[in-house]
Amino acid sequence: MMNAGAGKPGGGMMRGRAGIIVAITIAALLLAAGARSAPGVFLKPMEVGTGFGLTTLSAAVSVGLLMFGLGAPLSGYLMDRHGPRRVATLGLLLVALSFGLSALIQTEVHLFILWGVLSGLGTGLVGSVLGATVAARWFQARRGLVTGVFGAATSAGQLMFIPLLTLAAQGAGWRVASAGIGLLALLLTPLFWALLRDRPAEVGLGMDGRPLDPSAPVVVPAKPDAGVMARALRSRDFWLLSITFLVCGATSNGIIGTHFIAYCGDLGLTAGYAAGILALMGAFNFVGTLGSGYLTDRVDPRLLLAGYYAFRGLSLLALPLLPPGTGLVFFAVLFGLDYIATVPPTVALTARTFGTANVGTVYGWVFFSHQLGAASATALGGLARESLGTYGPAFLAAGVLAILAAGLALGVTRQPSVPAAVA
């Protein structure tokens, strides 16, 4: 009996190529996320090993975070014009260079150039925008799911690398661990360059890895709009997406990602217990992001965003009222499911509103607003704790902001899905 797929020569193999694109992109995102988490892990060992004060080291890390945030719109602009293959390869080389040479840091100038500017820019070029651009260029029917997979990879990168880097820093030392990250990036760079392609047409495929129909008219991929940001700045939808994503950053990486362990300390819990709660949160974050990607292909992304932000707001409002122990476990599960579930619908709305050819540029600036929210909540959360002696008001304010973001998400114009030929 003939196999059902025999009538489509190479069909399975061609779809397999799309799987390779997903796999190599995941590898790059895992490494970038792990590298971005390294400064927090190495902070104390570097203080002991270099003699630099915590203020100096923290300032260098802040420069890295700023460059990481600025790297998103730069990466998006370059990817829309030169393709993700070239831009992300450059980013991997910068990661290899910065972390490899960081093992030799001797002066504060070295610290700020390598640990701040170059590492931040390198991870920014291989960060969130890479996944959004690859998903937009290669996938249509499964775009939301693939975006969710890439978001989960970013989360998994942090989850995997933090304990590994902690063990490496305690054993071999932070310099060896830093050199190890640089070596991994260097080894991944040629593999990434060899396997990734900017568009499926470059390897004779259609969207989602489907075989091209020889009888179908040739569709020229849309070119990025040189004036897309001028158009975006006049668009209510751009500002709604940016503001809601700013709230996402403030309520996730900002208030919870930065201050949750300290909050657990206020409750009399050990740092190890708090880290375990964060690990549980990260595991459910992985599940939630994959589920969000699946739903984004099937449900109006505006409704998903509204639901996610409302759910997050209620979780944050409840946090100060929950008892230590089982209450925090309950919070970790609920908040983890929602931690970065906002990414797939935000990317989908960006693509549908401004076109897949412009996803990198526009989403890059939307993601920058996410980082601004994270940085602001990090600073304000610490200020609130020092001034008021408790994190309660900061959590309540974050919860209110998230609920307001739910209402703003519903204000985004509903856009139809872009046909595969156009995408």
Short mmCIF file of C-alpha atoms in Angstrom, two decimals:
data_model
loop_
_atom_site.label_atom_id
_atom_site.label_comp_id
_atom_site.label_asym_id
_atom_site.label_seq_id
_atom_site.Cartn_x
_atom_site.Cartn_y
_atom_site.Cartn_z
CA MET A 1 0.00 0.00 0.00
CA MET A 2 1.33 3.43 -0.93
CA ASN A 3 2.08 5.77 1.91
CA ALA A 4 -0.41 8.61 2.17
CA GLY A 5 2.39 11.14 1.87
CA ALA A 6 3.91 9.59 -1.25
CA GLY A 7 1.92 11.83 -3.51
CA LYS A 8 3.78 14.81 -2.09
CA PRO A 9 7.44 14.25 -2.94
CA GLY A 10 9.69 15.61 -0.27
CA GLY A 11 6.72 17.01 1.64
CA GLY A 12 7.74 15.51 4.97
CA MET A 13 11.38 16.43 4.47
CA MET A 14 10.42 19.98 3.56
CA ARG A 15 8.32 20.39 6.68
CA GLY A 16 11.28 18.93 8.53
CA ARG A 17 13.35 21.90 7.37
CA ALA A 18 10.94 24.22 9.15
CA GLY A 19 11.56 22.11 12.25
CA ILE A 20 15.31 22.64 11.85
CA ILE A 21 14.73 26.40 11.68
CA VAL A 22 12.78 26.22 14.94
CA ALA A 23 15.46 24.06 16.60
CA ILE A 24 18.43 26.29 15.73
CA THR A 25 16.49 29.41 16.75
CA ILE A 26 15.67 27.77 20.08
CA ALA A 27 19.37 27.02 20.59
CA ALA A 28 20.29 30.67 20.02
CA LEU A 29 17.52 31.91 22.33
CA LEU A 30 18.53 29.45 25.06
CA LEU A 31 22.12 30.67 24.94
CA ALA A 32 21.16 34.36 24.85
CA ALA A 33 18.82 33.95 27.83
CA GLY A 34 21.44 32.04 29.77
CA ALA A 35 24.10 34.65 29.01
CA ARG A 36 21.75 37.43 30.07
CA SER A 37 21.19 35.73 33.43
CA ALA A 38 24.94 35.37 34.11
CA PRO A 39 25.57 38.86 35.64
CA GLY A 40 23.14 38.19 38.48
CA VAL A 41 24.75 34.83 39.21
CA PHE A 42 28.34 36.14 39.05
CA LEU A 43 27.75 39.36 40.99
CA LYS A 44 28.96 38.15 44.40
CA PRO A 45 31.83 35.97 43.09
CA MET A 46 33.04 38.88 40.97
CA GLU A 47 32.95 41.20 43.97
CA VAL A 48 35.27 38.83 45.82
CA GLY A 49 37.45 37.95 42.82
CA THR A 50 38.00 41.41 41.34
CA GLY A 51 37.85 43.72 44.32
CA PHE A 52 35.29 45.92 42.55
CA GLY A 53 32.57 47.28 44.81
CA LEU A 54 28.97 46.12 44.49
CA THR A 55 27.98 49.60 43.31
CA THR A 56 30.46 49.43 40.41
CA LEU A 57 29.43 45.91 39.44
CA SER A 58 25.73 46.79 39.64
CA ALA A 59 26.31 49.85 37.47
CA ALA A 60 27.97 47.68 34.82
CA VAL A 61 25.06 45.23 34.94
CA SER A 62 22.64 48.17 34.56
CA VAL A 63 24.53 49.28 31.43
CA GLY A 64 24.14 45.73 30.13
CA LEU A 65 20.40 45.77 30.77
CA LEU A 66 20.07 49.13 29.06
CA MET A 67 22.02 47.91 26.02
CA PHE A 68 19.91 44.74 26.00
CA GLY A 69 16.78 46.88 25.87
CA LEU A 70 18.16 49.18 23.17
CA GLY A 71 19.37 46.12 21.25
CA ALA A 72 15.76 45.05 20.63
CA PRO A 73 14.69 47.90 18.29
CA LEU A 74 18.14 47.94 16.68
CA SER A 75 17.94 44.20 16.10
CA GLY A 76 14.41 44.48 14.74
CA TYR A 77 15.35 47.26 12.31
CA LEU A 78 18.36 45.34 11.03
CA MET A 79 16.51 42.01 10.79
CA ASP A 80 13.71 43.53 8.73
CA ARG A 81 16.30 44.85 6.25
CA HIS A 82 19.12 42.29 6.33
CA GLY A 83 17.43 39.19 7.69
CA PRO A 84 17.66 37.43 11.06
CA ARG A 85 20.49 35.15 9.89
CA ARG A 86 23.10 37.91 9.55
CA VAL A 87 21.98 39.96 12.56
CA ALA A 88 21.69 37.10 15.05
CA THR A 89 25.00 35.63 13.85
CA LEU A 90 26.63 38.98 14.62
CA GLY A 91 24.95 38.91 18.02
CA LEU A 92 26.33 35.44 18.79
CA LEU A 93 29.82 36.60 17.83
CA LEU A 94 29.49 39.56 20.20
CA VAL A 95 28.35 37.22 23.00
CA ALA A 96 31.36 34.98 22.31
CA LEU A 97 33.73 37.96 22.31
CA SER A 98 32.33 39.70 25.38
CA PHE A 99 32.05 36.63 27.62
CA GLY A 100 35.31 35.12 26.42
CA LEU A 101 37.27 38.29 27.15
CA SER A 102 35.36 38.86 30.41
CA ALA A 103 37.43 36.05 31.88
CA LEU A 104 40.39 38.47 31.63
CA ILE A 105 38.73 41.52 33.25
CA GLN A 106 41.20 43.52 35.33
CA THR A 107 39.96 47.12 35.28
CA GLU A 108 36.66 48.95 35.56
CA VAL A 109 36.98 50.03 31.91
CA HIS A 110 37.14 46.36 30.88
CA LEU A 111 34.12 45.67 33.08
CA PHE A 112 31.90 48.33 31.54
CA ILE A 113 32.93 47.61 27.94
CA LEU A 114 32.73 43.82 28.09
CA TRP A 115 30.20 43.08 30.86
CA GLY A 116 28.09 46.14 30.06
CA VAL A 117 28.09 47.36 26.46
CA LEU A 118 29.15 44.32 24.40
CA SER A 119 27.33 41.62 26.39
CA GLY A 120 24.14 43.70 26.50
CA LEU A 121 24.25 44.47 22.79
CA GLY A 122 25.10 40.89 21.84
CA THR A 123 22.29 39.31 23.85
CA GLY A 124 19.94 42.06 22.62
CA LEU A 125 20.64 41.15 18.98
CA VAL A 126 19.81 37.50 19.72
CA GLY A 127 16.95 38.22 22.11
CA SER A 128 13.18 38.28 21.86
CA VAL A 129 13.04 39.94 18.44
CA LEU A 130 14.82 36.99 16.79
CA GLY A 131 12.00 34.63 17.74
CA ALA A 132 9.31 37.10 16.67
CA THR A 133 10.96 37.69 13.28
CA VAL A 134 11.60 34.02 12.50
CA ALA A 135 8.03 33.11 13.49
CA ALA A 136 6.61 35.90 11.29
CA ARG A 137 8.74 35.03 8.26
CA TRP A 138 8.48 31.24 8.39
CA PHE A 139 5.06 30.47 9.85
CA GLN A 140 1.44 31.43 9.28
CA ALA A 141 -0.96 28.72 10.46
CA ARG A 142 1.29 27.88 13.44
CA ARG A 143 2.79 31.30 14.06
CA GLY A 144 1.32 31.71 17.53
CA LEU A 145 2.43 28.24 18.62
CA VAL A 146 5.97 28.78 17.33
CA THR A 147 6.14 32.17 19.04
CA GLY A 148 5.08 30.44 22.25
CA VAL A 149 7.80 27.82 21.79
CA PHE A 150 10.40 30.57 21.37
CA GLY A 151 9.11 32.37 24.46
CA ALA A 152 9.29 29.13 26.41
CA ALA A 153 12.87 28.66 25.19
CA THR A 154 13.82 32.04 26.60
CA SER A 155 12.29 31.08 29.93
CA ALA A 156 13.97 27.67 29.85
CA GLY A 157 17.33 29.28 29.11
CA GLN A 158 17.20 31.20 32.35
CA LEU A 159 15.90 28.16 34.22
CA MET A 160 18.67 25.90 32.88
CA PHE A 161 21.62 28.26 33.06
CA ILE A 162 21.13 29.82 36.51
CA PRO A 163 21.78 26.61 38.50
CA LEU A 164 24.51 25.49 36.05
CA LEU A 165 26.32 28.82 36.21
CA THR A 166 25.95 28.89 39.99
CA LEU A 167 27.64 25.49 40.28
CA ALA A 168 30.32 26.47 37.76
CA ALA A 169 31.09 29.71 39.57
CA GLN A 170 31.32 27.90 42.91
CA GLY A 171 33.52 25.17 41.46
CA ALA A 172 35.76 26.39 38.65
CA GLY A 173 35.21 30.10 39.32
CA TRP A 174 33.32 32.85 37.56
CA ARG A 175 36.12 33.52 35.04
CA VAL A 176 36.04 29.93 33.76
CA ALA A 177 32.24 29.96 33.71
CA SER A 178 32.24 33.20 31.70
CA ALA A 179 34.76 31.76 29.23
CA GLY A 180 32.51 28.71 28.94
CA ILE A 181 29.57 30.86 27.81
CA GLY A 182 31.83 32.53 25.26
CA LEU A 183 32.99 29.16 23.95
CA LEU A 184 29.40 27.88 23.61
CA ALA A 185 28.46 31.00 21.64
CA LEU A 186 31.50 30.59 19.41
CA LEU A 187 30.65 26.94 18.68
CA LEU A 188 27.00 27.76 17.98
CA THR A 189 27.77 30.63 15.57
CA PRO A 190 28.82 28.62 12.46
CA LEU A 191 26.05 26.07 13.05
CA PHE A 192 23.47 28.86 13.28
CA TRP A 193 24.80 30.49 10.10
CA ALA A 194 24.73 27.18 8.21
CA LEU A 195 21.20 26.12 9.21
CA LEU A 196 19.12 29.29 9.50
CA ARG A 197 17.56 30.88 6.41
CA ASP A 198 15.82 34.25 6.34
CA ARG A 199 12.74 33.02 4.45
CA PRO A 200 11.34 29.61 3.45
CA ALA A 201 11.49 30.56 -0.26
CA GLU A 202 15.31 30.46 -0.01
CA VAL A 203 15.10 26.67 0.34
CA GLY A 204 12.13 26.16 -1.99
CA LEU A 205 9.42 26.10 0.66
CA GLY A 206 6.24 27.98 1.47
CA MET A 207 4.98 29.19 4.83
CA ASP A 208 4.94 26.58 7.62
CA GLY A 209 7.41 24.47 5.63
CA ARG A 210 4.81 23.52 3.02
CA PRO A 211 6.01 22.56 -0.48
CA LEU A 212 5.56 25.30 -3.04
CA ASP A 213 2.94 24.82 -5.73
CA PRO A 214 4.78 25.10 -9.10
CA SER A 215 1.58 26.28 -10.82
CA ALA A 216 0.93 29.06 -8.31
CA PRO A 217 2.01 32.59 -9.19
CA VAL A 218 5.26 33.71 -7.63
CA VAL A 219 4.63 35.93 -4.62
CA VAL A 220 7.33 38.47 -3.89
CA PRO A 221 7.82 38.84 -0.13
CA ALA A 222 6.72 42.20 1.20
CA LYS A 223 9.57 44.61 1.83
CA PRO A 224 9.88 46.50 5.11
CA ASP A 225 8.24 49.89 5.13
CA ALA A 226 10.90 52.59 5.59
CA GLY A 227 8.33 54.82 7.29
CA VAL A 228 6.71 52.16 9.46
CA MET A 229 7.76 53.76 12.75
CA ALA A 230 6.38 57.13 11.69
CA ARG A 231 3.13 55.32 10.95
CA ALA A 232 3.35 53.37 14.21
CA LEU A 233 3.88 56.48 16.30
CA ARG A 234 0.63 57.88 14.89
CA SER A 235 -1.19 54.62 15.58
CA ARG A 236 -3.26 54.15 18.72
CA ASP A 237 -2.64 50.41 18.46
CA PHE A 238 1.14 50.83 18.72
CA TRP A 239 0.79 52.84 21.91
CA LEU A 240 -1.71 50.40 23.39
CA LEU A 241 0.60 47.47 22.67
CA SER A 242 3.60 49.38 24.05
CA ILE A 243 1.82 50.48 27.22
CA THR A 244 0.41 47.04 27.95
CA PHE A 245 3.81 45.46 27.35
CA LEU A 246 5.39 48.06 29.64
CA VAL A 247 2.98 46.84 32.32
CA CYS A 248 3.98 43.27 31.45
CA GLY A 249 7.63 44.07 32.12
CA ALA A 250 6.83 45.96 35.31
CA THR A 251 4.68 43.18 36.77
CA SER A 252 6.90 40.25 35.72
CA ASN A 253 10.66 40.87 35.47
CA GLY A 254 10.39 44.11 37.44
CA ILE A 255 8.44 43.50 40.63
CA ILE A 256 8.36 39.67 40.84
CA GLY A 257 11.57 38.72 39.02
CA THR A 258 13.66 41.20 41.02
CA HIS A 259 11.96 41.46 44.42
CA PHE A 260 10.25 38.12 45.06
CA ILE A 261 13.22 36.53 46.85
CA ALA A 262 13.61 39.62 49.03
CA TYR A 263 9.87 39.51 49.78
CA CYS A 264 10.22 35.89 50.88
CA GLY A 265 13.06 37.02 53.16
CA ASP A 266 10.68 39.52 54.75
CA LEU A 267 8.39 36.60 55.50
CA GLY A 268 11.20 34.76 57.27
CA LEU A 269 11.75 32.24 54.46
CA THR A 270 15.20 31.14 53.32
CA ALA A 271 16.72 32.16 49.99
CA GLY A 272 16.82 28.50 48.98
CA TYR A 273 13.09 28.13 49.56
CA ALA A 274 12.42 31.31 47.56
CA ALA A 275 14.61 30.05 44.71
CA GLY A 276 12.59 26.83 44.69
CA ILE A 277 9.36 28.82 44.43
CA LEU A 278 10.84 30.77 41.50
CA ALA A 279 11.90 27.50 39.85
CA LEU A 280 8.32 26.23 40.19
CA MET A 281 7.12 29.51 38.69
CA GLY A 282 9.53 29.05 35.81
CA ALA A 283 8.28 25.52 35.11
CA PHE A 284 4.67 26.67 34.90
CA ASN A 285 5.82 29.67 32.87
CA PHE A 286 7.09 27.17 30.27
CA VAL A 287 3.69 25.44 30.17
CA GLY A 288 1.76 28.72 30.10
CA THR A 289 3.75 30.20 27.23
CA LEU A 290 3.34 27.09 25.07
CA GLY A 291 -0.39 27.07 25.80
CA SER A 292 -0.63 30.75 24.96
CA GLY A 293 1.04 30.15 21.61
CA TYR A 294 -1.44 27.38 20.81
CA LEU A 295 -4.40 29.58 21.75
CA THR A 296 -3.10 32.60 19.82
CA ASP A 297 -3.59 30.66 16.56
CA ARG A 298 -7.24 30.03 17.48
CA VAL A 299 -8.52 32.88 19.67
CA ASP A 300 -8.64 36.66 19.19
CA PRO A 301 -5.25 37.79 20.62
CA ARG A 302 -6.88 40.89 22.15
CA LEU A 303 -9.12 38.71 24.31
CA LEU A 304 -6.16 36.59 25.36
CA LEU A 305 -4.16 39.66 26.39
CA ALA A 306 -7.08 41.05 28.36
CA GLY A 307 -7.54 37.74 30.14
CA TYR A 308 -3.83 37.36 30.90
CA TYR A 309 -3.46 40.86 32.36
CA ALA A 310 -6.64 40.58 34.43
CA PHE A 311 -5.55 37.20 35.79
CA ARG A 312 -2.10 38.59 36.59
CA GLY A 313 -3.59 41.60 38.33
CA LEU A 314 -5.76 39.46 40.57
CA SER A 315 -2.76 37.25 41.43
CA LEU A 316 -0.69 40.28 42.48
CA LEU A 317 -3.53 41.76 44.51
CA ALA A 318 -3.86 38.46 46.36
CA LEU A 319 -0.12 37.98 46.99
CA PRO A 320 0.19 40.11 50.19
CA LEU A 321 -2.79 38.24 51.64
CA LEU A 322 -1.45 34.73 51.02
CA PRO A 323 0.17 32.84 53.90
CA PRO A 324 3.78 31.66 53.54
CA GLY A 325 4.22 28.09 52.41
CA THR A 326 1.29 26.65 50.48
CA GLY A 327 0.00 30.14 49.68
CA LEU A 328 3.21 31.06 47.85
CA VAL A 329 3.21 27.71 46.03
CA PHE A 330 -0.34 28.51 44.86
CA PHE A 331 0.82 31.95 43.70
CA ALA A 332 3.83 30.47 41.86
CA VAL A 333 1.60 28.14 39.86
CA LEU A 334 -0.94 30.83 38.93
CA PHE A 335 1.56 33.59 38.21
CA GLY A 336 3.92 31.20 36.42
CA LEU A 337 1.23 30.22 33.91
CA ASP A 338 0.86 33.91 33.07
CA TYR A 339 4.47 35.14 33.39
CA ILE A 340 5.30 35.66 29.69
CA ALA A 341 2.12 34.26 28.15
CA THR A 342 1.56 37.80 26.83
CA VAL A 343 4.34 37.44 24.23
CA PRO A 344 2.57 35.32 21.53
CA PRO A 345 -0.59 37.49 21.31
CA THR A 346 1.48 40.70 21.41
CA VAL A 347 3.65 39.49 18.52
CA ALA A 348 0.56 38.34 16.61
CA LEU A 349 -1.15 41.71 16.98
CA THR A 350 2.03 43.51 15.91
CA ALA A 351 2.27 41.35 12.78
CA ARG A 352 -1.38 41.74 11.86
CA THR A 353 -1.44 45.49 12.46
CA PHE A 354 1.86 46.53 10.86
CA GLY A 355 2.66 43.62 8.51
CA THR A 356 5.04 40.68 8.92
CA ALA A 357 7.78 42.53 7.00
CA ASN A 358 7.84 45.14 9.78
CA VAL A 359 7.56 42.87 12.83
CA GLY A 360 11.20 43.21 13.80
CA THR A 361 11.21 47.00 13.73
CA VAL A 362 7.88 47.59 15.48
CA TYR A 363 8.07 44.74 17.98
CA GLY A 364 11.61 45.81 18.83
CA TRP A 365 10.28 49.12 20.16
CA VAL A 366 7.33 47.41 21.85
CA PHE A 367 9.82 45.11 23.60
CA PHE A 368 11.91 48.13 24.59
CA SER A 369 8.88 49.45 26.45
CA HIS A 370 8.75 46.09 28.25
CA GLN A 371 12.31 46.66 29.46
CA LEU A 372 11.48 50.21 30.54
CA GLY A 373 8.64 48.83 32.63
CA ALA A 374 10.90 46.20 34.15
CA ALA A 375 13.61 48.74 35.01
CA SER A 376 11.10 51.20 36.49
CA ALA A 377 9.38 48.60 38.67
CA THR A 378 12.75 47.29 39.84
CA ALA A 379 13.73 50.75 41.10
CA LEU A 380 10.31 51.77 42.43
CA GLY A 381 9.74 48.44 44.14
CA GLY A 382 12.98 48.82 46.07
CA LEU A 383 12.15 52.43 46.92
CA ALA A 384 8.69 51.44 48.19
CA ARG A 385 10.18 48.68 50.37
CA GLU A 386 12.76 51.03 51.91
CA SER A 387 10.28 53.85 52.45
CA LEU A 388 7.30 51.86 53.72
CA GLY A 389 8.99 48.85 55.24
CA THR A 390 6.87 46.40 53.21
CA TYR A 391 6.35 45.24 49.64
CA GLY A 392 2.55 45.16 50.03
CA PRO A 393 1.78 48.56 48.42
CA ALA A 394 4.13 47.79 45.50
CA PHE A 395 2.33 44.51 44.79
CA LEU A 396 -1.06 46.21 45.06
CA ALA A 397 0.01 48.97 42.65
CA ALA A 398 1.31 46.36 40.20
CA GLY A 399 -1.98 44.47 40.43
CA VAL A 400 -4.01 47.60 39.66
CA LEU A 401 -1.75 48.39 36.68
CA ALA A 402 -2.24 44.88 35.29
CA ILE A 403 -6.03 45.15 35.53
CA LEU A 404 -5.91 48.52 33.76
CA ALA A 405 -3.76 46.92 31.05
CA ALA A 406 -6.49 44.32 30.54
CA GLY A 407 -8.90 47.09 29.60
CA LEU A 408 -6.35 48.74 27.30
CA ALA A 409 -5.74 45.45 25.47
CA LEU A 410 -9.39 45.33 24.44
CA GLY A 411 -8.92 48.73 22.78
CA VAL A 412 -6.48 47.36 20.17
CA THR A 413 -8.12 47.24 16.74
CA ARG A 414 -9.15 43.75 15.79
CA GLN A 415 -7.21 42.67 12.70
CA PRO A 416 -7.93 39.67 10.47
CA SER A 417 -5.26 37.01 10.09
CA VAL A 418 -2.82 37.77 7.27
CA PRO A 419 -3.17 35.30 4.37
CA ALA A 420 -0.25 32.95 4.02
CA ALA A 421 0.62 34.28 0.57
CA VAL A 422 0.98 37.78 1.88
CA ALA A 423 2.86 36.75 5.01
#
